[in-house]
CSV table of C-alpha atoms and ligand atoms in Angstrom, one decimal:
chain,number,residue,atom,x,y,z
H,1185,MET,CA,-5.8,-41.6,42.0
H,1186,LYS,CA,-8.3,-38.1,42.2
H,1187,ARG,CA,-5.3,-36.4,41.8
H,1188,ILE,CA,-4.3,-37.8,38.5
H,1189,LEU,CA,-7.7,-37.9,37.2
H,1190,LEU,CA,-7.6,-34.6,37.4
H,1191,LEU,CA,-4.2,-34.3,36.3
H,1192,SER,CA,-5.1,-35.8,33.4
H,1193,LEU,CA,-8.7,-33.9,33.1
H,1194,ALA,CA,-6.9,-30.1,32.8
H,1195,LEU,CA,-3.9,-31.5,30.0
H,1196,VAL,CA,-7.4,-32.7,28.1
H,1197,SER,CA,-8.6,-29.2,28.1
H,1198,VAL,CA,-5.6,-28.0,28.0
H,1199,ILE,CA,-5.5,-29.9,24.3
H,1200,ILE,CA,-8.8,-29.0,23.8
H,1201,ILE,CA,-8.9,-25.3,23.5
H,1202,SER,CA,-5.5,-25.4,22.5
H,1203,CYS,CA,-6.8,-27.7,18.7
H,1204,ASN,CA,-10.2,-25.1,19.1
H,1205,GLN,CA,-7.8,-22.2,18.8
H,1206,SER,CA,-5.9,-23.6,16.0
H,1207,THR,CA,-8.4,-24.5,13.7
H,1208,LYS,CA,-10.0,-21.1,15.2
H,1209,THR,CA,-6.8,-19.6,13.5
H,1210,LYS,CA,-6.3,-21.3,10.3
H,1211,GLU,CA,-9.8,-20.9,8.6
H,1212,MET,CA,-8.8,-17.1,9.9
H,1213,VAL,CA,-5.9,-17.4,7.7
H,1214,LYS,CA,-4.3,-20.6,5.7
H,1215,LYS,CA,-1.4,-20.4,4.1
H,1216,ASP,CA,-0.5,-21.4,1.3
H,1217,VAL,CA,3.3,-22.1,-0.8
H,1218,PHE,CA,2.8,-19.7,-3.8
H,1219,GLY,CA,7.5,-20.2,-4.6
H,1220,THR,CA,10.0,-19.8,-4.2
H,1221,HIS,CA,12.4,-17.1,-4.2
H,1222,ASN,CA,16.5,-16.7,-3.4
H,1223,GLY,CA,16.2,-19.8,-2.4
H,1224,LYS,CA,13.4,-18.1,0.7
H,1225,GLU,CA,9.8,-19.8,0.3
H,1226,VAL,CA,7.0,-17.8,-0.8
H,1227,TYR,CA,4.1,-17.7,0.7
H,1228,LEU,CA,0.4,-16.6,-0.3
H,1229,LEU,CA,-1.8,-16.0,2.5
H,1230,THR,CA,-4.5,-16.2,2.0
H,1231,LEU,CA,-6.8,-14.1,4.8
H,1232,THR,CA,-11.5,-14.5,6.0
H,1233,ASN,CA,-12.7,-12.3,7.2
H,1234,LYS,CA,-16.6,-13.2,9.1
H,1235,ALA,CA,-18.5,-11.5,6.6
H,1236,GLY,CA,-16.9,-14.3,4.8
H,1237,ASN,CA,-15.1,-11.4,2.3
H,1238,VAL,CA,-11.7,-13.5,1.9
H,1239,ILE,CA,-8.2,-10.9,1.1
H,1240,ARG,CA,-5.0,-12.4,-0.2
H,1241,LEU,CA,-1.1,-11.5,0.4
H,1242,THR,CA,2.4,-12.4,-0.3
H,1243,ASN,CA,5.2,-12.4,1.7
H,1244,PHE,CA,6.7,-12.0,-1.2
H,1245,GLY,CA,7.0,-7.8,-0.7
H,1246,ALA,CA,5.1,-7.6,1.8
H,1247,LYS,CA,2.5,-7.7,-1.8
H,1248,ILE,CA,-1.7,-7.6,-1.5
H,1249,ASN,CA,-2.0,-9.7,-4.3
H,1250,TRP,CA,-5.9,-9.8,-3.8
H,1251,ILE,CA,-8.8,-7.6,-1.8
H,1252,GLU,CA,-12.8,-9.2,-2.8
H,1253,VAL,CA,-15.2,-7.1,-1.8
H,1254,PRO,CA,-19.3,-7.2,-3.0
H,1255,ASP,CA,-20.6,-4.5,-5.4
H,1256,LYS,CA,-24.1,-3.1,-4.8
H,1257,ASN,CA,-25.9,-6.1,-5.2
H,1258,GLY,CA,-24.3,-8.9,-3.1
H,1259,LYS,CA,-21.8,-9.9,-6.4
H,1260,LYS,CA,-18.0,-10.0,-5.4
H,1261,ASP,CA,-15.3,-9.7,-8.2
H,1262,ASN,CA,-11.5,-8.8,-6.5
H,1263,ILE,CA,-11.3,-5.1,-7.4
H,1264,THR,CA,-7.1,-4.9,-7.2
H,1265,LEU,CA,-4.8,-5.8,-9.6
H,1266,GLY,CA,-2.6,-8.5,-9.0
H,1267,TYR,CA,-1.2,-12.2,-10.2
H,1268,ASP,CA,-2.5,-15.5,-10.1
H,1269,SER,CA,0.9,-17.1,-9.8
H,1270,PHE,CA,4.2,-16.6,-7.9
H,1271,GLU,CA,6.1,-16.2,-11.5
H,1272,GLU,CA,4.0,-14.0,-13.0
H,1273,THR,CA,4.8,-11.5,-9.3
H,1274,LEU,CA,7.7,-12.0,-10.1
H,1275,LYS,CA,7.3,-10.9,-14.1
H,1276,GLY,CA,5.6,-8.8,-13.9
H,1277,ASP,CA,5.1,-5.0,-12.3
H,1278,LYS,CA,7.6,-4.9,-9.1
H,1279,TYR,CA,4.3,-2.9,-7.0
H,1280,PHE,CA,1.2,-4.3,-7.5
H,1281,GLY,CA,0.4,-4.2,-3.7
H,1282,ALA,CA,3.5,-3.8,-2.6
H,1283,VAL,CA,4.9,-2.3,0.7
H,1284,VAL,CA,7.5,-0.2,-0.9
H,1285,GLY,CA,10.4,1.5,1.0
H,1286,ARG,CA,13.0,2.2,2.2
H,1287,PHE,CA,12.5,5.5,0.5
H,1288,ALA,CA,8.3,4.8,-0.8
H,1289,ASN,CA,8.5,8.0,-4.1
H,1290,ARG,CA,11.3,9.7,-5.9
H,1291,ILE,CA,15.1,11.2,-4.0
H,1292,ALA,CA,15.9,13.4,-7.0
H,1293,ASN,CA,19.1,12.2,-8.8
H,1294,GLY,CA,19.6,9.9,-6.4
H,1295,LYS,CA,21.2,12.4,-3.7
H,1296,PHE,CA,20.5,12.9,0.0
H,1297,THR,CA,22.9,14.9,2.7
H,1298,LEU,CA,22.6,13.2,6.6
H,1299,ASP,CA,24.8,15.2,9.5
H,1300,GLY,CA,27.3,15.8,6.1
H,1301,VAL,CA,27.6,12.6,4.6
H,1302,VAL,CA,26.3,12.1,0.8
H,1303,TYR,CA,24.4,9.3,-0.4
H,1304,HIS,CA,24.6,7.5,-3.3
H,1305,THR,CA,21.5,5.7,-3.6
H,1306,PRO,CA,20.3,3.8,-7.4
H,1307,LEU,CA,19.0,5.5,-10.5
H,1308,ASN,CA,15.9,3.0,-11.1
H,1309,ASP,CA,13.9,6.1,-12.3
H,1310,GLY,CA,15.8,8.6,-15.5
H,1311,PRO,CA,18.2,10.7,-13.1
H,1312,ASN,CA,16.0,9.9,-9.9
H,1313,THR,CA,15.8,6.2,-6.6
H,1314,LEU,CA,12.1,5.9,-7.3
H,1315,HIS,CA,10.7,3.1,-4.1
H,1316,GLY,CA,13.5,2.5,-2.7
H,1317,GLY,CA,15.7,1.5,-6.0
H,1318,PRO,CA,15.0,-1.2,-8.6
H,1319,LEU,CA,15.4,-3.9,-5.1
H,1320,GLY,CA,14.2,-2.4,-3.0
H,1321,TRP,CA,11.8,-3.5,0.1
H,1322,HIS,CA,8.8,-4.6,-3.0
H,1323,SER,CA,11.3,-7.2,-4.4
H,1324,VAL,CA,12.0,-8.9,-1.2
H,1325,VAL,CA,11.2,-12.1,1.0
H,1326,TRP,CA,10.1,-11.0,3.8
H,1327,ASN,CA,9.2,-13.1,7.3
H,1328,THR,CA,5.4,-14.6,7.5
H,1329,GLU,CA,4.2,-14.5,10.9
H,1330,VAL,CA,0.5,-15.6,11.9
H,1331,VAL,CA,-1.0,-13.0,14.5
H,1332,LYS,CA,-3.0,-15.9,16.4
H,1333,ASP,CA,-3.5,-13.2,19.7
H,1334,SER,CA,-5.3,-11.4,17.1
H,1335,LYS,CA,-9.9,-11.1,16.9
H,1336,PHE,CA,-9.9,-10.4,12.6
H,1337,PRO,CA,-7.5,-12.8,11.0
H,1338,SER,CA,-3.9,-10.3,10.8
H,1339,VAL,CA,-0.5,-11.0,9.3
H,1340,LYS,CA,2.6,-10.1,10.4
H,1341,PHE,CA,5.7,-9.1,8.2
H,1342,THR,CA,9.2,-8.6,8.8
H,1343,TYR,CA,11.9,-7.6,6.8
H,1344,VAL,CA,16.2,-6.4,8.6
H,1345,SER,CA,17.4,-4.2,5.5
H,1346,PRO,CA,20.9,-4.1,6.2
H,1347,ASP,CA,23.2,-0.3,6.3
H,1348,MET,CA,23.9,0.7,2.6
H,1349,GLU,CA,21.5,-2.0,1.1
H,1350,GLU,CA,20.5,0.1,-1.8
H,1351,GLY,CA,23.0,2.8,-0.7
H,1352,PHE,CA,20.5,3.4,2.3
H,1353,PRO,CA,23.1,4.0,5.7
H,1354,GLY,CA,21.1,1.7,9.1
H,1355,LYS,CA,20.6,-1.3,9.5
H,1356,VAL,CA,16.3,-1.1,9.9
H,1357,ASP,CA,14.4,-4.0,11.6
H,1358,ALA,CA,11.0,-3.0,10.0
H,1359,SER,CA,7.5,-4.9,10.1
H,1360,VAL,CA,3.8,-4.0,8.8
H,1361,THR,CA,0.3,-5.7,10.1
H,1362,TYR,CA,-1.5,-6.3,7.7
H,1363,THR,CA,-5.6,-7.4,9.8
H,1364,TRP,CA,-8.4,-8.0,7.6
H,1365,THR,CA,-11.7,-6.3,10.1
H,1366,ASP,CA,-15.0,-8.2,10.3
H,1367,ASN,CA,-16.0,-4.9,9.0
H,1368,ASN,CA,-13.6,-4.7,5.5
H,1369,GLU,CA,-11.5,-2.7,6.7
H,1370,ILE,CA,-7.1,-3.8,5.8
H,1371,VAL,CA,-5.4,-2.1,8.6
H,1372,MET,CA,-1.7,-1.7,7.8
H,1373,ASP,CA,0.5,-0.9,10.8
H,1374,TYR,CA,4.2,0.0,9.8
H,1375,THR,CA,6.9,0.0,11.8
H,1376,CYS,CA,10.3,0.7,11.6
H,1377,THR,CA,13.9,0.7,13.5
H,1378,THR,CA,17.2,1.5,12.9
H,1379,ASP,CA,20.5,1.8,14.7
H,1380,LYS,CA,21.8,4.2,12.3
H,1381,LYS,CA,20.3,7.8,11.8
H,1382,THR,CA,18.7,7.2,7.5
H,1383,ILE,CA,15.9,8.5,6.0
H,1384,VAL,CA,12.0,5.9,6.4
H,1385,ASN,CA,8.9,6.4,4.1
H,1386,ILE,CA,7.2,3.2,3.4
H,1387,THR,CA,3.5,3.2,2.0
H,1388,ASN,CA,1.4,0.0,0.3
H,1389,HIS,CA,1.2,0.1,-3.9
H,1390,ALA,CA,-2.2,-0.7,-4.2
H,1391,TYR,CA,-4.3,-0.5,-7.5
H,1392,PHE,CA,-7.7,-0.9,-6.9
H,1393,ASN,CA,-9.8,-0.2,-9.4
H,1394,LEU,CA,-13.8,-0.7,-7.6
H,1395,HIS,CA,-15.7,-1.8,-11.3
H,1396,GLY,CA,-12.6,-5.6,-10.2
H,1397,ALA,CA,-9.9,-4.8,-11.8
H,1398,GLY,CA,-9.2,-5.9,-15.4
H,1399,ASN,CA,-13.2,-4.3,-16.2
H,1400,GLY,CA,-11.6,-1.1,-17.9
H,1401,ASP,CA,-10.8,1.8,-16.4
H,1402,ILE,CA,-11.1,4.0,-13.2
H,1403,LEU,CA,-11.8,7.4,-14.8
H,1404,ASP,CA,-15.9,6.7,-13.6
H,1405,HIS,CA,-14.7,6.4,-10.3
H,1406,VAL,CA,-15.8,9.6,-8.2
H,1407,VAL,CA,-12.5,10.7,-5.5
H,1408,THR,CA,-13.1,13.2,-2.7
H,1409,LEU,CA,-9.2,14.3,-0.8
H,1410,LYS,CA,-9.6,16.7,1.9
H,1411,ALA,CA,-6.1,18.6,0.7
H,1412,SER,CA,-6.3,21.5,0.3
H,1413,ALA,CA,-2.4,22.5,-1.2
H,1414,PHE,CA,-0.2,19.8,-3.5
H,1415,THR,CA,3.3,20.1,-4.2
H,1416,PRO,CA,4.0,20.3,-8.0
H,1417,VAL,CA,6.1,18.8,-9.6
H,1418,ASP,CA,9.2,19.0,-12.6
H,1419,SER,CA,9.7,17.3,-15.6
H,1420,VAL,CA,10.9,14.9,-13.9
H,1421,MET,CA,8.0,14.9,-12.0
H,1422,ILE,CA,10.5,15.6,-8.0
H,1423,PRO,CA,8.2,18.4,-6.4
H,1424,THR,CA,9.6,22.3,-7.3
H,1425,GLY,CA,9.6,22.9,-3.7
H,1426,GLU,CA,6.1,24.8,-4.8
H,1427,ILE,CA,3.2,24.8,-2.3
H,1428,ARG,CA,0.7,25.0,-4.4
H,1429,GLN,CA,-3.3,25.2,-3.3
H,1430,VAL,CA,-5.7,23.1,-5.2
H,1431,ALA,CA,-8.5,25.7,-4.6
H,1432,GLY,CA,-9.6,26.5,-8.2
H,1433,THR,CA,-8.0,23.8,-10.3
H,1434,PRO,CA,-8.8,20.8,-11.5
H,1435,PHE,CA,-6.8,19.1,-8.8
H,1436,ASP,CA,-9.1,20.2,-6.0
H,1437,PHE,CA,-11.5,16.7,-4.8
H,1438,ASN,CA,-12.4,18.7,-1.2
H,1439,THR,CA,-16.2,18.1,-2.7
H,1440,PRO,CA,-17.0,15.2,-5.3
H,1441,HIS,CA,-15.6,14.6,-8.0
H,1442,PRO,CA,-15.0,12.2,-11.6
H,1443,ILE,CA,-11.5,10.8,-12.2
H,1444,GLY,CA,-12.5,11.5,-15.5
H,1445,GLU,CA,-13.7,15.2,-15.6
H,1446,ARG,CA,-10.9,17.2,-15.7
H,1447,ILE,CA,-7.7,15.3,-15.7
H,1448,ASN,CA,-7.8,15.9,-19.9
H,1449,ASP,CA,-7.7,19.7,-18.8
H,1450,LYS,CA,-4.9,22.0,-20.5
H,1451,TYR,CA,-3.6,22.4,-17.3
H,1452,ASP,CA,0.9,22.5,-16.3
H,1453,GLN,CA,0.7,20.2,-14.0
H,1454,LEU,CA,-2.2,17.5,-15.4
H,1455,LYS,CA,0.7,17.7,-18.3
H,1456,LEU,CA,3.6,16.9,-16.2
H,1457,GLY,CA,2.4,14.2,-14.1
H,1458,LYS,CA,0.1,12.5,-17.7
H,1459,GLY,CA,-2.0,12.3,-15.2
H,1460,TYR,CA,-2.6,13.0,-11.7
H,1461,ASP,CA,0.8,11.3,-10.2
H,1462,HIS,CA,1.4,14.5,-7.5
H,1463,ASN,CA,1.8,14.4,-3.9
H,1464,TYR,CA,-1.3,15.9,-2.0
H,1465,ILE,CA,-0.6,17.3,1.5
H,1466,LEU,CA,-3.3,16.1,3.5
H,1467,ASP,CA,-6.0,18.3,5.7
H,1468,ASN,CA,-5.5,16.1,8.4
H,1469,LYS,CA,-9.1,17.3,10.1
H,1470,GLU,CA,-11.3,14.2,9.6
H,1471,GLU,CA,-10.9,11.4,10.1
H,1472,VAL,CA,-12.1,9.6,6.5
H,1473,ASP,CA,-9.1,11.3,4.2
H,1474,VAL,CA,-9.7,10.2,1.0
H,1475,THR,CA,-13.2,8.0,-0.7
H,1476,VAL,CA,-13.7,6.8,-3.5
H,1477,TYR,CA,-17.2,6.0,-5.5
H,1478,GLU,CA,-17.4,3.8,-8.6
H,1479,PRO,CA,-20.8,4.6,-8.6
H,1480,VAL,CA,-21.7,1.5,-11.4
H,1481,SER,CA,-20.9,-1.2,-8.9
H,1482,GLY,CA,-21.6,0.5,-5.5
H,1483,ARG,CA,-18.5,0.1,-4.0
H,1484,MET,CA,-16.9,2.4,-1.7
H,1485,LEU,CA,-12.9,3.0,-0.8
H,1486,GLU,CA,-12.3,5.4,1.9
H,1487,VAL,CA,-9.1,6.0,3.8
H,1488,LEU,CA,-7.6,6.7,6.6
H,1489,THR,CA,-4.0,7.4,7.7
H,1490,ASP,CA,-1.3,9.0,9.9
H,1491,GLN,CA,0.4,11.0,7.5
H,1492,PRO,CA,0.6,14.2,6.4
H,1493,GLY,CA,1.1,13.0,2.3
H,1494,MET,CA,-0.9,10.8,-0.1
H,1495,GLN,CA,0.7,10.7,-3.4
H,1496,PHE,CA,-3.0,9.7,-5.7
H,1497,TYR,CA,-1.5,8.6,-8.6
H,1498,THR,CA,-4.0,7.7,-12.2
H,1499,GLY,CA,-2.7,4.4,-13.1
H,1500,ASN,CA,-0.9,6.8,-16.4
H,1501,PHE,CA,1.8,3.9,-16.5
H,1502,LEU,CA,0.0,1.8,-16.7
H,1503,ASP,CA,-0.1,0.2,-20.5
H,1504,GLY,CA,-2.5,-3.1,-21.6
H,1505,THR,CA,1.5,-5.1,-21.0
H,1506,GLN,CA,0.0,-7.0,-17.4
H,1507,ILE,CA,-1.9,-10.3,-18.0
H,1508,GLY,CA,-3.5,-10.1,-14.2
H,1509,HIS,CA,-5.7,-12.5,-11.5
H,1510,GLY,CA,-7.8,-14.3,-14.6
H,1511,GLY,CA,-6.0,-12.9,-17.3
H,1512,LYS,CA,-7.9,-10.2,-17.6
H,1513,VAL,CA,-5.4,-7.0,-19.5
H,1514,TYR,CA,-4.8,-4.4,-16.8
H,1515,LYS,CA,-5.3,-1.2,-19.8
H,1516,TYR,CA,-4.1,2.7,-19.6
H,1517,ARG,CA,-5.9,4.2,-17.0
H,1518,SER,CA,-7.1,0.8,-15.2
H,1519,GLY,CA,-6.1,1.1,-11.6
H,1520,MET,CA,-5.6,3.6,-9.5
H,1521,CYS,CA,-2.8,4.7,-6.1
H,1522,LEU,CA,-3.4,5.9,-3.1
H,1523,GLU,CA,-0.3,5.6,-1.8
H,1524,SER,CA,-0.4,7.3,2.1
H,1525,GLY,CA,3.6,8.7,3.4
H,1526,HIS,CA,5.9,12.3,3.4
H,1527,TYR,CA,6.0,13.9,0.7
H,1528,PRO,CA,8.6,13.1,-3.0
H,1529,ASP,CA,11.8,14.3,-2.5
H,1530,SER,CA,11.6,14.6,1.8
H,1531,PRO,CA,15.5,14.4,2.3
H,1532,ASN,CA,16.0,17.7,-0.3
H,1533,HIS,CA,13.4,19.3,1.2
H,1534,ALA,CA,14.6,20.9,4.2
H,1535,ASP,CA,10.9,22.4,4.6
H,1536,PHE,CA,9.4,19.3,3.9
H,1537,PRO,CA,7.9,17.1,7.4
H,1538,THR,CA,11.3,15.6,8.6
H,1539,THR,CA,11.9,11.8,6.9
H,1540,VAL,CA,15.0,10.5,9.0
H,1541,LEU,CA,14.6,8.3,11.8
H,1542,ASN,CA,17.2,8.3,14.1
H,1543,ALA,CA,19.1,5.5,15.8
H,1544,GLY,CA,16.8,4.4,19.1
H,1545,GLU,CA,13.2,6.1,17.5
H,1546,THR,CA,10.6,3.9,16.3
H,1547,LEU,CA,8.5,4.5,13.5
H,1548,LYS,CA,4.7,4.6,14.2
H,1549,SER,CA,1.8,4.5,11.6
H,1550,THR,CA,-1.4,3.6,10.0
H,1551,THR,CA,-2.8,3.4,7.3
H,1552,ILE,CA,-6.7,1.7,6.6
H,1553,TYR,CA,-7.9,0.9,3.4
H,1554,ARG,CA,-12.2,0.7,3.8
H,1555,PHE,CA,-14.7,-0.9,1.8
H,1556,SER,CA,-18.1,-0.8,1.6
H,1557,VAL,CA,-21.5,0.0,-0.6
H,1558,LYS,CA,-23.9,2.8,-1.2
H,1559,SER,CA,-26.9,1.8,-3.1
H,1560,ASN,CA,-27.6,5.3,-4.7
J,1672,GAL,C1,3.7,5.5,-8.9
J,1672,GAL,C2,4.4,7.0,-9.3
J,1672,GAL,C3,4.2,6.8,-9.8
J,1672,GAL,C4,5.1,5.4,-11.2
J,1672,GAL,C5,4.2,4.5,-10.7
J,1672,GAL,C6,4.9,3.3,-10.8
J,1672,GAL,O1,4.4,5.8,-7.0
J,1672,GAL,O2,3.8,8.5,-8.4
J,1672,GAL,O3,5.0,8.1,-11.3
J,1672,GAL,O4,6.9,5.8,-10.6
J,1672,GAL,O5,4.2,4.7,-8.7
J,1672,GAL,O6,4.3,2.9,-12.0
């Protein structure tokens, strides 16, 4: 009798503990249906940290949909470009908040060679392949797993990219885990493995406006970017192969400068890029690679990465045609991107850090977006 009683007590406590745990997970990560795409369910995941701040993610393109953080007076606003509904997300700008792969940025003429075999990828940006092709990883439905053993709200998205998808060899197993810490950091942990030699360059393409998405442009955002050199581009945005020192040019952000201060200078690369749209070669000497400070709200974004490059893009192609969250218009230069990763067109530049991933190897990389406020 006593044994039965003890056993039932143990059973009851196990049930109570597991119920508590699932309530805890539920509080930190809420999963709602956002829509369906190609027969697969698309979710909107709401992650709330202990500071009470919220980010939203979707498994469509493994995108960041919403980042709501306070300004210096405690007023919260969403500071990333995105859409309220799945229909708008599907029809709208492809890259807002997306995980971009299998090869982020451009591949010249949609062509590269691996072990003597020439591969062709679709041309979706003039003569080049951009962001893994039109049906790249930004456009697919990823599998969703709410990470249960995490101290912070955390969601893992996984995707199996078939052999020869968008022309790339090898079946790649990709994952991105987003963790929203209590310190208002979005930690993005990426992994990729392949069954055949391939190339991978994975990034996140969130657009930021620290005034709040849709509230004016980003020209007053003050940027510090720890990079001594960048890779100049040609007229179709392909690196020429030159490694140019930033010292004495409008590309030098080693000390803080507002984006708008020199963006219209008569400088060849600003003309070719229609503003800043270039890969910086990170010095990787300090913990924080990029700091962005917006003086009106006091909001600050820091970017930390283990990657060799950072595409600094000032929303030069935004033109007011996109209507985002809350009906707000996303005008010219109303968002900026900091895309950590490898240099554009690396497969065609033997002297750039390699983007080759071999069978049996695991690509692991981490980038962090950290949000805070500064009061002066
Ligand atoms: C960026 C790229 C820009 C533009 C943008 C998408 O990563 O550097 O040139 O293509 O994506 O609109």
